[in-house]
Coordinates of C-alpha atoms in Angstrom, one line a residue:
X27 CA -12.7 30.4 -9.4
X28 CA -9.6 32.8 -9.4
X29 CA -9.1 36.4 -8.4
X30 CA -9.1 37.6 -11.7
X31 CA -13.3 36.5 -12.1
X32 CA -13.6 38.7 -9.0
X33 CA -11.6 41.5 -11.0
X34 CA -13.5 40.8 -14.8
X35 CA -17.1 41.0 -13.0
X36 CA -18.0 44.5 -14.5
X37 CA -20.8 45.1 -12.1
X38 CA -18.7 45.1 -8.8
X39 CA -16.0 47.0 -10.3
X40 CA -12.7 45.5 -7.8
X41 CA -9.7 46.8 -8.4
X42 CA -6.4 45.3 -7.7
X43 CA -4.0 46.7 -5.5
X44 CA -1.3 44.6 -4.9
X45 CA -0.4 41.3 -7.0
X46 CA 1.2 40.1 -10.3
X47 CA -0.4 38.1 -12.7
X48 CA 0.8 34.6 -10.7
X49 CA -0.9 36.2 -7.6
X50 CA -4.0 36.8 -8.9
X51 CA -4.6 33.5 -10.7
X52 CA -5.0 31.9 -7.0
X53 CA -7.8 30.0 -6.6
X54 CA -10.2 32.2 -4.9
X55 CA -11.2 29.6 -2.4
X56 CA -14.1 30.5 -0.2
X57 CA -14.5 34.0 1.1
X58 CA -14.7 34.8 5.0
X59 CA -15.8 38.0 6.2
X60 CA -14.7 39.6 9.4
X61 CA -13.9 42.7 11.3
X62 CA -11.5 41.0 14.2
X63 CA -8.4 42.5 14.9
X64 CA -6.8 38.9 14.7
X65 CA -9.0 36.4 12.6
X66 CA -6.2 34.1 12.0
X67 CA -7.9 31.3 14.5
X68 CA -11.1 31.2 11.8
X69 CA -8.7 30.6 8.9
X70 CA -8.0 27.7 6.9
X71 CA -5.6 27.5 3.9
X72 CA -6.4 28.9 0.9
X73 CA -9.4 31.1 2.3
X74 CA -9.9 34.9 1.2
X75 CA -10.4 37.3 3.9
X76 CA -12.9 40.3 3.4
X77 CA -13.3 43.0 6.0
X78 CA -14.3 46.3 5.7
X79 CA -11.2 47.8 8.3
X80 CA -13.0 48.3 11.3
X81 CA -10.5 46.5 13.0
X82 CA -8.4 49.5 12.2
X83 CA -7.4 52.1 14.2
X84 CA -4.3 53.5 13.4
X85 CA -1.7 52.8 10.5
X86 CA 0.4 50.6 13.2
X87 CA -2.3 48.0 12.9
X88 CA -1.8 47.1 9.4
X89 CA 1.6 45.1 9.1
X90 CA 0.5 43.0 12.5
X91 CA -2.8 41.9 10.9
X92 CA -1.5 41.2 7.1
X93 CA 1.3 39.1 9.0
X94 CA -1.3 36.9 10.9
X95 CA -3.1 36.8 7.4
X96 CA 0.0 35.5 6.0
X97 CA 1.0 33.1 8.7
X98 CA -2.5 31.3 8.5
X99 CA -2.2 30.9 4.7
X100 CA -4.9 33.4 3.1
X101 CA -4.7 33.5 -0.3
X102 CA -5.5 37.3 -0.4
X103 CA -7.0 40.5 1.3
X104 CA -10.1 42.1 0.1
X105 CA -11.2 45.3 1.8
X106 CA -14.0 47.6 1.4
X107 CA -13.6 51.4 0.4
X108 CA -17.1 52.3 2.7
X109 CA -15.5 53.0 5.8
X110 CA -12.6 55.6 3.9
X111 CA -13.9 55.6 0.7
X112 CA -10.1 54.7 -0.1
X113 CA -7.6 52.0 1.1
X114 CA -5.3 53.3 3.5
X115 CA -1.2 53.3 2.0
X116 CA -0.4 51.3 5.1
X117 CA -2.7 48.3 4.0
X118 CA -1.0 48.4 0.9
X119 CA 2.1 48.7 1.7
X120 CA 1.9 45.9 4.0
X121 CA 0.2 43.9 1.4
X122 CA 3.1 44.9 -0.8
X123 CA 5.9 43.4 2.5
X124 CA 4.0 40.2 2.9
X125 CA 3.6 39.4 -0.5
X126 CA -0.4 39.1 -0.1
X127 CA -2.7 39.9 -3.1
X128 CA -4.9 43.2 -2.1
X129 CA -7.9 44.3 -3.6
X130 CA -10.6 46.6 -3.2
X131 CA -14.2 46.8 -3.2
X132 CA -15.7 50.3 -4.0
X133 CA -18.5 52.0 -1.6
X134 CA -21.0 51.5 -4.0
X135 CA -20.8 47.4 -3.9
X136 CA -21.8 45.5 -0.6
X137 CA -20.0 42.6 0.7
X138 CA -23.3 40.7 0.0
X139 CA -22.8 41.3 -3.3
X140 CA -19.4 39.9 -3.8
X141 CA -20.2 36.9 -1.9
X142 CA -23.7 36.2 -4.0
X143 CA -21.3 36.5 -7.2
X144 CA -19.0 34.4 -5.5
X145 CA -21.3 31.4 -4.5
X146 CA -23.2 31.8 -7.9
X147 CA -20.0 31.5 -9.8
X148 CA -18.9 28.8 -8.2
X149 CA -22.2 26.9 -8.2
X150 CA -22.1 27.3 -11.8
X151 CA -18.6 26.3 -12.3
X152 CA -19.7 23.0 -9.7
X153 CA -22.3 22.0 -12.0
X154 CA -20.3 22.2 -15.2
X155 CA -17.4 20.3 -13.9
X156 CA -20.3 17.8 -12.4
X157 CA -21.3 17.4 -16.6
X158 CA -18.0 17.9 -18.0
X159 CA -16.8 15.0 -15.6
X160 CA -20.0 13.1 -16.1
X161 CA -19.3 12.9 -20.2
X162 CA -15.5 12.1 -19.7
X163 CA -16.1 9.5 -17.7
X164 CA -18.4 8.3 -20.3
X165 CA -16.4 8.4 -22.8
X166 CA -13.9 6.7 -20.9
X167 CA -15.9 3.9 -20.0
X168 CA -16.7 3.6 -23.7
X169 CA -13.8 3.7 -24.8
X170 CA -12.2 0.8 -22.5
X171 CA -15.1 -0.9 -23.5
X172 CA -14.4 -1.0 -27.0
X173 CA -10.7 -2.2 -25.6
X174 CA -8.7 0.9 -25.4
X175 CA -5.5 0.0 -22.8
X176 CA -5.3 1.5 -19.6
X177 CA -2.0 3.7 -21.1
X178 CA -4.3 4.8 -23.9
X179 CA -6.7 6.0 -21.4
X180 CA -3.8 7.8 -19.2
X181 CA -1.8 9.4 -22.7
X182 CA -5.5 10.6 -23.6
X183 CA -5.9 12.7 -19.9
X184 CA -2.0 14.0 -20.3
X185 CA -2.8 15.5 -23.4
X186 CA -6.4 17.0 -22.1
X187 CA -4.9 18.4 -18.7
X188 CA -1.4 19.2 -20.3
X189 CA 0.1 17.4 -17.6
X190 CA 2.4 14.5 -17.5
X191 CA 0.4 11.3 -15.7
X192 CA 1.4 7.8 -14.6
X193 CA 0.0 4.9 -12.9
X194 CA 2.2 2.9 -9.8
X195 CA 1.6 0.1 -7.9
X196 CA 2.2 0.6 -3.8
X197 CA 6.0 -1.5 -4.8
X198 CA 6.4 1.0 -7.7
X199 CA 5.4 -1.0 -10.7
X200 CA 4.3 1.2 -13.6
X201 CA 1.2 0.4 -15.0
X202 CA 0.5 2.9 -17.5
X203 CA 2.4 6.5 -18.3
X204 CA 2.1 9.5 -20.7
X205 CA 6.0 9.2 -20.4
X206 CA 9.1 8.1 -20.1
X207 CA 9.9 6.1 -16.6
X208 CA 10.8 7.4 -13.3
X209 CA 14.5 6.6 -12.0
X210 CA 14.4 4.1 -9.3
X211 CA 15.2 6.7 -6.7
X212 CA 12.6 9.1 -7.1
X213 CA 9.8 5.9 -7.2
X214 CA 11.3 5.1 -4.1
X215 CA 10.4 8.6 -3.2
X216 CA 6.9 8.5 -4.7
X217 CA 5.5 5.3 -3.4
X218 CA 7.1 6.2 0.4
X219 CA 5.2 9.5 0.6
X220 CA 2.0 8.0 -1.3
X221 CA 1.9 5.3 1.1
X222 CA 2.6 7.4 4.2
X223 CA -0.3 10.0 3.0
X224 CA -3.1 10.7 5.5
X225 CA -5.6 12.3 2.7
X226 CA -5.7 11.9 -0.8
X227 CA -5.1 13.9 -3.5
X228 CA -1.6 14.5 -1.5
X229 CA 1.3 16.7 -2.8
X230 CA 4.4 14.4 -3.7
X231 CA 7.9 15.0 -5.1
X232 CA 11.5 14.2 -6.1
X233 CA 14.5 15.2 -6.6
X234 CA 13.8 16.7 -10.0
X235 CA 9.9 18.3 -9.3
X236 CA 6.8 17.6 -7.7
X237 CA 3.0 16.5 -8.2
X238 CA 0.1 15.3 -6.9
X239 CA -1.1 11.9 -5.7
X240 CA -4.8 10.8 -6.1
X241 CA -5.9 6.9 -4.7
X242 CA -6.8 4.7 -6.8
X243 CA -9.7 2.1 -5.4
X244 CA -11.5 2.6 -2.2
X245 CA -9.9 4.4 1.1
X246 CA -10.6 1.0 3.1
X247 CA -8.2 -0.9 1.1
X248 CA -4.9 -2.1 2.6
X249 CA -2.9 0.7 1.9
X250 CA -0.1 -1.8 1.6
X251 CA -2.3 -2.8 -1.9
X252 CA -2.8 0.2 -3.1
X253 CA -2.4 2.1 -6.4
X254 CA -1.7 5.7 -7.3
X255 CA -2.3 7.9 -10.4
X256 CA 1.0 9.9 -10.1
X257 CA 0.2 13.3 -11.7
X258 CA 2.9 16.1 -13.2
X259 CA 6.2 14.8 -12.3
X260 CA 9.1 15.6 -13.0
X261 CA 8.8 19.4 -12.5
X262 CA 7.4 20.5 -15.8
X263 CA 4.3 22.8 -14.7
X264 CA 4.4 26.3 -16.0
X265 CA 5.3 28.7 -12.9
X266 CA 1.8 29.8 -13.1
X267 CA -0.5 27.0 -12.4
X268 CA -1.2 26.0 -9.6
X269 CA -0.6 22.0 -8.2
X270 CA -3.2 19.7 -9.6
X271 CA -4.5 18.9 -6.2
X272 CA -5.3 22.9 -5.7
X273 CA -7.1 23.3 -9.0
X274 CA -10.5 21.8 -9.5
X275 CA -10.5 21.4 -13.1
X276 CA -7.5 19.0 -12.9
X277 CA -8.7 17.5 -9.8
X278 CA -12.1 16.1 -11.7
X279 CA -9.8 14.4 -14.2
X280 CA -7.7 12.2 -12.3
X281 CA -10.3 11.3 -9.9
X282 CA -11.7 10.3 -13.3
X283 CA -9.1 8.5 -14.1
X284 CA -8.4 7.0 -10.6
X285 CA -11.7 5.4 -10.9
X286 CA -11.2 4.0 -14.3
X287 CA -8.4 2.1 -13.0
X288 CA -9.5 0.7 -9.8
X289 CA -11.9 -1.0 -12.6
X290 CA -9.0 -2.1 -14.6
X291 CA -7.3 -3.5 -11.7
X292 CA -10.3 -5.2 -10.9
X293 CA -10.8 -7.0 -14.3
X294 CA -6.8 -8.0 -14.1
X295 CA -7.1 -9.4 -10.8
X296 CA -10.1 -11.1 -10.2
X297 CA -8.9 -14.2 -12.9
X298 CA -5.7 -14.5 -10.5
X299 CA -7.8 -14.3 -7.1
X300 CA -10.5 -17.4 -9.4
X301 CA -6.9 -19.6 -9.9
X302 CA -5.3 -19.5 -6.3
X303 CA -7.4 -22.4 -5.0
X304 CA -5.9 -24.5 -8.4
X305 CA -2.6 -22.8 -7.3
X306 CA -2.9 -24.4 -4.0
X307 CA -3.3 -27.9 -5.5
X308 CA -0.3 -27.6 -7.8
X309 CA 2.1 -26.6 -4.6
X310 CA 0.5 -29.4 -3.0
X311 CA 1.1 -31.8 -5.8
X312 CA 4.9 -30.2 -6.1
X313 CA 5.5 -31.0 -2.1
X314 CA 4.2 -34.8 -2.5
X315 CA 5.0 -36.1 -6.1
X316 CA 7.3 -33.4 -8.0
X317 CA 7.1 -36.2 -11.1
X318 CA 3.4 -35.9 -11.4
X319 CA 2.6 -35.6 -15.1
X320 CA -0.2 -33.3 -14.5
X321 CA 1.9 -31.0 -12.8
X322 CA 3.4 -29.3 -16.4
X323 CA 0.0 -29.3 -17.9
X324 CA -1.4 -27.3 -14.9
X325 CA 1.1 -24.9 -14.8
X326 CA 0.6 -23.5 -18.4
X327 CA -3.0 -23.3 -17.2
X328 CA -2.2 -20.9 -14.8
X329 CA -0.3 -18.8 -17.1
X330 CA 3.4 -20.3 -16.0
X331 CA 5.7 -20.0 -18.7
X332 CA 7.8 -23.0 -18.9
X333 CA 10.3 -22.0 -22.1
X334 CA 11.9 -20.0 -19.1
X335 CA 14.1 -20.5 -16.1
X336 CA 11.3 -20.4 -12.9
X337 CA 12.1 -18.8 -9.6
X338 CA 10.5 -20.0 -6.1
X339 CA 9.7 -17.5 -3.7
X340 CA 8.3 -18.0 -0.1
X341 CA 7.4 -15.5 2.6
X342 CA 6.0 -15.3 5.7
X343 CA 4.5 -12.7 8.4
X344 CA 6.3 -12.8 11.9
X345 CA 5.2 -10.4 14.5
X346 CA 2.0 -9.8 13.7
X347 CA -1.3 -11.2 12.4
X348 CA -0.8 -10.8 9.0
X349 CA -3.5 -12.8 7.0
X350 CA -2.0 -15.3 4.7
X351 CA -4.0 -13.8 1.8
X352 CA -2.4 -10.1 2.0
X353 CA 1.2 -11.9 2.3
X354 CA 0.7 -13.6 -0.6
X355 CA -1.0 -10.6 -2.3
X356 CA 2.3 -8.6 -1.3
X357 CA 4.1 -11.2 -2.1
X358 CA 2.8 -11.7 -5.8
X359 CA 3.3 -8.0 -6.3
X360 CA 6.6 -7.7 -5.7
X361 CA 7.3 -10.7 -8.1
X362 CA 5.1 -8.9 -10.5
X363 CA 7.8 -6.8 -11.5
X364 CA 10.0 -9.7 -13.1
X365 CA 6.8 -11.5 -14.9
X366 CA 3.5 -12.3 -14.0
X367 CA 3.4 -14.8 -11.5
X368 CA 1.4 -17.8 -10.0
X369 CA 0.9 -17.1 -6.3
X370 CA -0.5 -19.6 -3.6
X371 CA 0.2 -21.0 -0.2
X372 CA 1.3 -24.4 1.2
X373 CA 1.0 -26.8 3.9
X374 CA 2.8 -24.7 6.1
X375 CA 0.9 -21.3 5.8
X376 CA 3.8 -19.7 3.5
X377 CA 2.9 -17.7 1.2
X378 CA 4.2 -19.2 -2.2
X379 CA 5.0 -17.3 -5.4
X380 CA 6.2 -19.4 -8.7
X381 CA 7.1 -16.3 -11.6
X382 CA 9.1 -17.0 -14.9
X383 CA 12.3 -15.2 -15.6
X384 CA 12.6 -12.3 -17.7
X385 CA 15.6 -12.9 -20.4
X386 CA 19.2 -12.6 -19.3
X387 CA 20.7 -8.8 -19.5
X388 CA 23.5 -8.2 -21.2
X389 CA 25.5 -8.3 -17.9
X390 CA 24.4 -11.9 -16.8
X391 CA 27.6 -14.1 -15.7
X392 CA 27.8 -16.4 -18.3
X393 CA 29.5 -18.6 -16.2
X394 CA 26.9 -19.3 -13.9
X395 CA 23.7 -17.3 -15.2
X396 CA 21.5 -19.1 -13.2
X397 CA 23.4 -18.0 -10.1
X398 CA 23.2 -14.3 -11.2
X399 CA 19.5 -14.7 -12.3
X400 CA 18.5 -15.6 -8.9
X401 CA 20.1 -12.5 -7.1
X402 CA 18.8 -10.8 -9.5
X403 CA 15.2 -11.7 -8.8
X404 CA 16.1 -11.9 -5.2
X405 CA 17.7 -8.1 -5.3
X406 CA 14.6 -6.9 -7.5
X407 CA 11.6 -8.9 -4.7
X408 CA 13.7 -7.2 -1.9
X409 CA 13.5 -3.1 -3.3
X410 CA 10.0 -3.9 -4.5
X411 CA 9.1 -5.1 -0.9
X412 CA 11.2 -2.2 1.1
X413 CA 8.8 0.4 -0.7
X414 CA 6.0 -1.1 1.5
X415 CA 7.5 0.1 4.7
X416 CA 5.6 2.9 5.8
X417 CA 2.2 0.4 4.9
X418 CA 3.5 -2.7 7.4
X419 CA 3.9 -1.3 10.8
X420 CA 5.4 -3.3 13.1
X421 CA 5.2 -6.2 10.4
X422 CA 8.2 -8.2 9.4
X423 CA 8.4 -10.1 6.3
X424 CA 11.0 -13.1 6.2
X425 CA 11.5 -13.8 2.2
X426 CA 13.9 -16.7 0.1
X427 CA 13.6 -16.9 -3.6
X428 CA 15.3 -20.0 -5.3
X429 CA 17.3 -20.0 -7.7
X430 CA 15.9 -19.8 -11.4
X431 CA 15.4 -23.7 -12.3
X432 CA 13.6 -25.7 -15.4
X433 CA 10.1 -27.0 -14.8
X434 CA 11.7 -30.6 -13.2
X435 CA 13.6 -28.8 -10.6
X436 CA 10.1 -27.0 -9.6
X437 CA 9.8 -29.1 -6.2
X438 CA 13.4 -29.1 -5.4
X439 CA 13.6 -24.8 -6.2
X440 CA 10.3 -24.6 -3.7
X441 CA 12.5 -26.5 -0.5
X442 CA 15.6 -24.2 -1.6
X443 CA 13.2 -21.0 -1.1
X444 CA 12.0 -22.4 2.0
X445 CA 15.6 -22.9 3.3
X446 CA 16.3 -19.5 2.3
X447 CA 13.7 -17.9 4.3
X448 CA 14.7 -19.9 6.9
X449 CA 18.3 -18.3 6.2
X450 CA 16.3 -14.6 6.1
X451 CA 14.9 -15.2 9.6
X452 CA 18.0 -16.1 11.0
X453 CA 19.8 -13.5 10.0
X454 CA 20.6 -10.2 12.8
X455 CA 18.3 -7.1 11.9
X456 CA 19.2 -4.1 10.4
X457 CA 17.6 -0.8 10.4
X458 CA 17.6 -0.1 6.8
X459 CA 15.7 -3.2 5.9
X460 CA 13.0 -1.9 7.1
X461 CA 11.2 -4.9 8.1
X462 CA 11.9 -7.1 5.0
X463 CA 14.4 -9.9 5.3
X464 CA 15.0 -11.6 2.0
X465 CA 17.7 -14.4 1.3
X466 CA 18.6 -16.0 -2.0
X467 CA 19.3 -19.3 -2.9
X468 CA 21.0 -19.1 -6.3
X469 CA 24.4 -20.4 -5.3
X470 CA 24.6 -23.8 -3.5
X471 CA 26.0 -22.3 0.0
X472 CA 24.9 -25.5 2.4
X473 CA 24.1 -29.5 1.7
X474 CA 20.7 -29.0 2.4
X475 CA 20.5 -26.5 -0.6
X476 CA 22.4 -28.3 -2.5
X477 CA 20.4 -31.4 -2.1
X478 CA 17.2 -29.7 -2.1
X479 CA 17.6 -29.3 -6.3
X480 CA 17.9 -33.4 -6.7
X481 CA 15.1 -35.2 -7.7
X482 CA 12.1 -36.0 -5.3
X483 CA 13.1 -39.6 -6.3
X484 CA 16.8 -39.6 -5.0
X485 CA 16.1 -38.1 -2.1
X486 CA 13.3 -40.1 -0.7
X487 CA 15.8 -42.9 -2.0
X488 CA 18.5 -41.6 0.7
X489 CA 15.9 -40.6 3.4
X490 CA 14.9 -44.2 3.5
X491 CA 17.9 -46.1 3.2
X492 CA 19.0 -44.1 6.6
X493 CA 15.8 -43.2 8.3
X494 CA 13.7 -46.2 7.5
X495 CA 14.0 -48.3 10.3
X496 CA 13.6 -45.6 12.9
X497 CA 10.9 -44.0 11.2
X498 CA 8.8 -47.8 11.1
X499 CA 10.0 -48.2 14.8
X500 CA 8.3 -44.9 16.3
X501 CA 5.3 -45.8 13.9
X502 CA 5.1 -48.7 16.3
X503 CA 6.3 -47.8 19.4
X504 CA 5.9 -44.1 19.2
X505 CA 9.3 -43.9 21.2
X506 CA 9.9 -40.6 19.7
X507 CA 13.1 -41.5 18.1
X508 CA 13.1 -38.4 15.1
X509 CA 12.3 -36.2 17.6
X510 CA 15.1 -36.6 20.1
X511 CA 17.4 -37.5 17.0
X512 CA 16.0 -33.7 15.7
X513 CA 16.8 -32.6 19.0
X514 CA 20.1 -33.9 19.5
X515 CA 21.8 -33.1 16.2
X516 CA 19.8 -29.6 16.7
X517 CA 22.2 -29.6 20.1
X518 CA 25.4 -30.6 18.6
X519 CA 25.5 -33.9 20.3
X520 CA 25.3 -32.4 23.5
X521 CA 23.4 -34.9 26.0
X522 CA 22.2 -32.6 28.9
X523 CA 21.1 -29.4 26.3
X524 CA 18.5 -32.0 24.6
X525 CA 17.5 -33.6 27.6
X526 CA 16.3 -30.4 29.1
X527 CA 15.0 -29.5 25.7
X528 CA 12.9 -32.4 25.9
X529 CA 12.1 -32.3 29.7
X530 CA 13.7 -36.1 29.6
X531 CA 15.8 -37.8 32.3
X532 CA 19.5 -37.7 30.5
X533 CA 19.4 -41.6 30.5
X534 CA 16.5 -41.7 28.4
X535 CA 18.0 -39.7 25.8
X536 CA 20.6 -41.2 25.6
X537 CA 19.1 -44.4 25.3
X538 CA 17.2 -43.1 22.0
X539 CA 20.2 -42.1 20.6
X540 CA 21.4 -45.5 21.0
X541 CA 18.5 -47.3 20.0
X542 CA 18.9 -44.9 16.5
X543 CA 22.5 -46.2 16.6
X544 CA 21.8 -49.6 16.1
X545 CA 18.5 -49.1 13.7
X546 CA 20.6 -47.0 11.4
X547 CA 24.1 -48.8 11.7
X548 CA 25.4 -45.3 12.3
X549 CA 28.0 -44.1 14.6
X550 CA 26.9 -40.4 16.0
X551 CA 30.1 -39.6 17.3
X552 CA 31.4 -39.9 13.9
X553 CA 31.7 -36.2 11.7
X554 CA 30.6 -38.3 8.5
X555 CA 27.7 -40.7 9.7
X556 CA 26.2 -37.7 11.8
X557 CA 26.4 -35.8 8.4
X558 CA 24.2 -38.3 6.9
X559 CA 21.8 -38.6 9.6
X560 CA 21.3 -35.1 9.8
X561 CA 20.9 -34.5 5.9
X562 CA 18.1 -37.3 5.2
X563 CA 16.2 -36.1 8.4
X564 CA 16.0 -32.4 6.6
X565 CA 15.5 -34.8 3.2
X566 CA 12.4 -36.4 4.9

C-alpha cells in the first residue's frame, strides 16, 4: 500500500501537502500514532507517523520534530486538521525543508478511520498476494515438471516483474539469468555482500547499479554453500520504484522463485552427493593400482569426460574443524566453474576434485598448452574460492591443482596436486588471499613433480631397486630405518638436528644412517646418491 491509496480513498478525503509523485508512491508501511514532542525512539524505517499536533506549541517546534522524523527514516507526516481545523505553514514548510511527504486529514475523518482503511487495505492486499503467489508457484511447479529449465523459469519472472533476474552460486557461478552476464568485478561485489548479509532479502550493488538479494534454500545452511537470486542489476529500475526488497509485490516473486531453485539445486545435487562413496573407491583404486582396467570404465560412470585433458585438485582445512564433507563441497564448487566435476576424498582426508578441461582459448600457449591449461584452472579455483571469504572465518584453505593430463596420467596428476598443496602451505601469507592458498602444478618446477607424472609402474620400479632392502629390514627388525632416513635428509644431513628430532642418542642415528648405507650401496655424503635416496622415499 502507497500514499496515493490513502489520497484515492474518497471517503476520508486526505489531501496532500507536500510531495511529488516519487514521494507519494512510498510504501505506506504501517502507521503509528502519537502526540510526543519527540517520537523518534518509537520509530522504525519506513513507518508513517500520524499525530494530531498537540505536541505543538508554537511555530518553533515544527522544524525540530520533522528533523527527528527525518533522521529516524519516516516515510511521511500525516497530521490532523481537528485541533486547527488547518495545517499550520510552519509544518509545511518544514515538510517542504526536509523533504518529508505531508498530508492531511480533515476534522471530519478520525484517526480510527484512517487506520481501519489502512489495516483493511492491507489485509486485502495480504490475501491477494497470499493467492496470486499461491497460483505462480503452481504454475511454476508445473511447469518445471513438464521440464521447463531453471533459466526459463527465471526469463519468465523478469518479464512478469519487469526486472532483470539472475541466479549465483556463493563462488559466483551463474546458474540461470534474464540477461547478459555480470563482469567479474561486480560478482566479486555481489557474492561478498550476499555472503556477508545478516537478513535476507538484502540490498546489493556494483559499480554500475544496485538490487536486491533473496536466499535461496534454508537460513541454516552453510552460508559458505549458498545460492542467491540476484534481482535488478545493473541499475536499470525506473527512478520511481522502489527496491525490490521494499515492495511487496516483487518480494512474493523471487521468494517464489528462490524456492523453486532450492528444488532445482536439490534434484542436481543429490545424484553427485549418491556417487561420492563410488568416487572414493576410484581415488582409492588411482593411489594403489593407476593401471587398473576398471579405473576408465568407472570414470565415465561418474560423468568424467575422458576426450579431454583432466585436472587434479586437492584441498584441505587448516585451523579449524572444517568437516571433510563441506571442503569437498567447496571444493567441487569452485571446480564447477571449468566443468562439472567428480569430487571425493582420499586416504589422507583431502578433499579430492577430478574435473575435465574446457577447450583451449584462443590465447592458450601453443607451445606448452598443457602448462597454460593448468594455471588456468589453477587462477579460475583460486577467484572462485576468494569469493568465500567473508563465509570461512578464521578458516584457511591450502589448494594444488595438477596440471591438465590424459586419463593414464590420472594417478600421477593426483600426487602432483598433492605436492602442490603442499607447495600452497608452505608458502608466507598474504592479506589479500584471504584465507585461500592455491599452488599449481602445470610446469615441472621440482623432481618430485616431475616424477610424480611417470607411470605407477616406473616408479615403484625405482622405489624398490633403492629402498627395498631397508624397507624388508625394518619389516623385520622394526629398526626404524625410513624414518630416521626421512629425518635425516628432512635435516640436510645434519646429525645432531635429527637426533633431537627423534629424541635419539647421536650414535644411534648415526648408526641407522649407516646401516641404510650399506643396505642401499649408497654414499649419503654424496650430492647424487642422496638425490636418489631422497626421490624414491617421496616415490614410495
Amino acid at each position: 500500500m502507497r500514499l496515493t491509496d490513502l489520497l484515492a480513498a474518497p471517503e476520508l478525503g486526505i489531501r496532500a501537502l507536500h510531495g511529488d509523485a516519487q514521494d507519494l508512491a512510498r510504501p505506506l508501511g504501517w502507521i503509528y500514532t502519537t502526540d510526543l514532542p519527540d517520537p523518534s525512539r518509537y520509530l522504525t524505517p519506513g513507518q508513517t507517523l500520524m499525530t494530531g499536533m498537540m505536541w505543538r506549541t508554537g511555530p518553533g517546534d515544527s522544524d525540530p520534530f520533522v528533523r527527528r522524523l527525518v533522521e529516524s527514516g519516516a516515510a511521511a507526516l500525516i497530521v490532523g486538521e481537528a485541533l486547527f481545523d488547518f495545517v499550520p505553514e510552519d509544518v509545511v514548510a518544514a515538510c517542504r525543508r526536509w523533504s518529508l511527504p505531508l498530508l492531511a486529514v480533515p476534522a471530519s475523518v478520525s484517526f480510527a478511520q484512517v487506520t481501519e482503511f489502512v489495516a483493511g487495505q492491507q489485509a486485502q492486499r495480504r490475501l491477494g498476494r497470499l493467492t496470486d503467489g499461491l497460483i505462480r508457484q503452481r504454475q511454476l511447479l508445473a511447469e518445471m515438471a513438464a521440464g521447463q529449465t531453471l533459466d526459463e523459469l527465471v526469463r519468465r519472472i523478469a518479464r512478469e516483474t519487469g526486472l532483470s533476474c539472475r541466479v549465483l552460486t556463493s563462488t559466483g557461478r551463474q546458474i540461470a539469468s534474464s540477461t547478459a552476464p555480470l563482469a567479474e568485478p561486480d560478482v566479486d561485489l555481489l557474492v561478498g555482500q550476499a555472503l556477508a548479509a545478516q537478513r535476507f532479502p538484502t540490498r546489493v550493488s556494483t559499480a554500475t547499479g544496485s538490487g536486491t538479494a533473496f536466499l535461496v534454500g534454508p537460513a541454516s545452511q552453510h552460508r559458505a554453500l549458498a545460492w542467491f537470486v540476484i534481482a535488478d542489476l545493473p541499475g536499470n529500475r525506473p527512478a520511481d520504484r522502489p527496491e525490490p526488497g521494499e515492495d511487496p509485490d516483487t518480494v512474493d516473486p523471487f521468494n517464489e522463485l528462490a524456492a523453486i531453485a532450492a528444488l532445482e539445486r536439490r534434484r542436481t545435487e543429490e545424484p553427485i552427493r549418491a556417487r561420492r562413496e563410488l568416487t572414493d573407491q576410484v581415488i582409492t583404486l588411482l593411489d594403489e593400482d593407476a593401471e587398473r582396467p576398471e579405473i576408465p570404465i568407472l570414470l565415465r560412470q561418474l560423468g568424467l569426460d575422458l576426450t579431454r585433458p583432466t585436472v587434479a585438485v586437492v584441498a584441505q582445512a587448516i585451523g579449524s574443524t572444517t568437516p571433510l564433507g563441506l571442503v569437498g563441497s567447496l571444493l567441487g564448487e569452485a571446480v564447477s566453474h571449468l566443468s562439472t566435476p567428480v569430487v571425493g576424498s582420499d586416504a589422507q582426508g583431502l578433499a579430492v576434485a577430478l574435473v575435465s578441461m574446457p577447450g583451449a582459448g584462443p590465447d592458450s600457449d601453443q607451445e606448452n598448452p598443457a602448462g597454460t591449461a593448468g594455471s588456468i584452472a589453477a587462477d579460475t579455483v583460486r577467484r572462485a574460492l576468494l569469493r568465500l571469504g567473508p563465509a570461512l572465518p578464521g578458516i584457511r584453505l591450502d589448494v594444488g591443482v595438477s596440471r591438465p593430463t590424459e586419463p593414464a596420467g590420472l594417478a600421477g596428476a593426483l600426487r602432483a596436486a598433492r605436492y602442490a598443496r603442499l607447495l600452497a602451505s608452505g608458502r608466507p601469507g598474504d592479506p589479500a588471499d584471504r584465507g585461500v592458498r592455491v599452488a599449481s602444478g602445470d610446469r615441472a618446477t621440482s623432481a618430485i613433480m616431475l616424477l610424480s607424472a611417470v607411470p605407477d609402474r616406473l616408479r615403484r620400479s625405482f622405489a624398490t631397486a633403492v629402498l627395498q632392502d631397508v624397507v624388508e629390514y625394518d619389516r623385520r627388525t622394526g629398526a626404524d630405518l625410513v624414518v630416521t632416513l626421512r629425518a635425516f635428509l628432512d635435516a640436510n644431513g645434519s646429525w645432531s638436528r635429527t637426533a633431537q628430532r627423534l629424541h635419539l642418542h647421536l650414535n644411534t642415528v648415526r648408526y641407522r644412517i649407516a646401516r641404510v648405507e650399506e643396505l642401499t650401496g649408497r654414499d649419503l655424503s654424496r650430492m647424487d646418491d642422496r638425490a636418489d635416496v631422497y626421490l624414491a622415499l617421496h616415490l614410495l
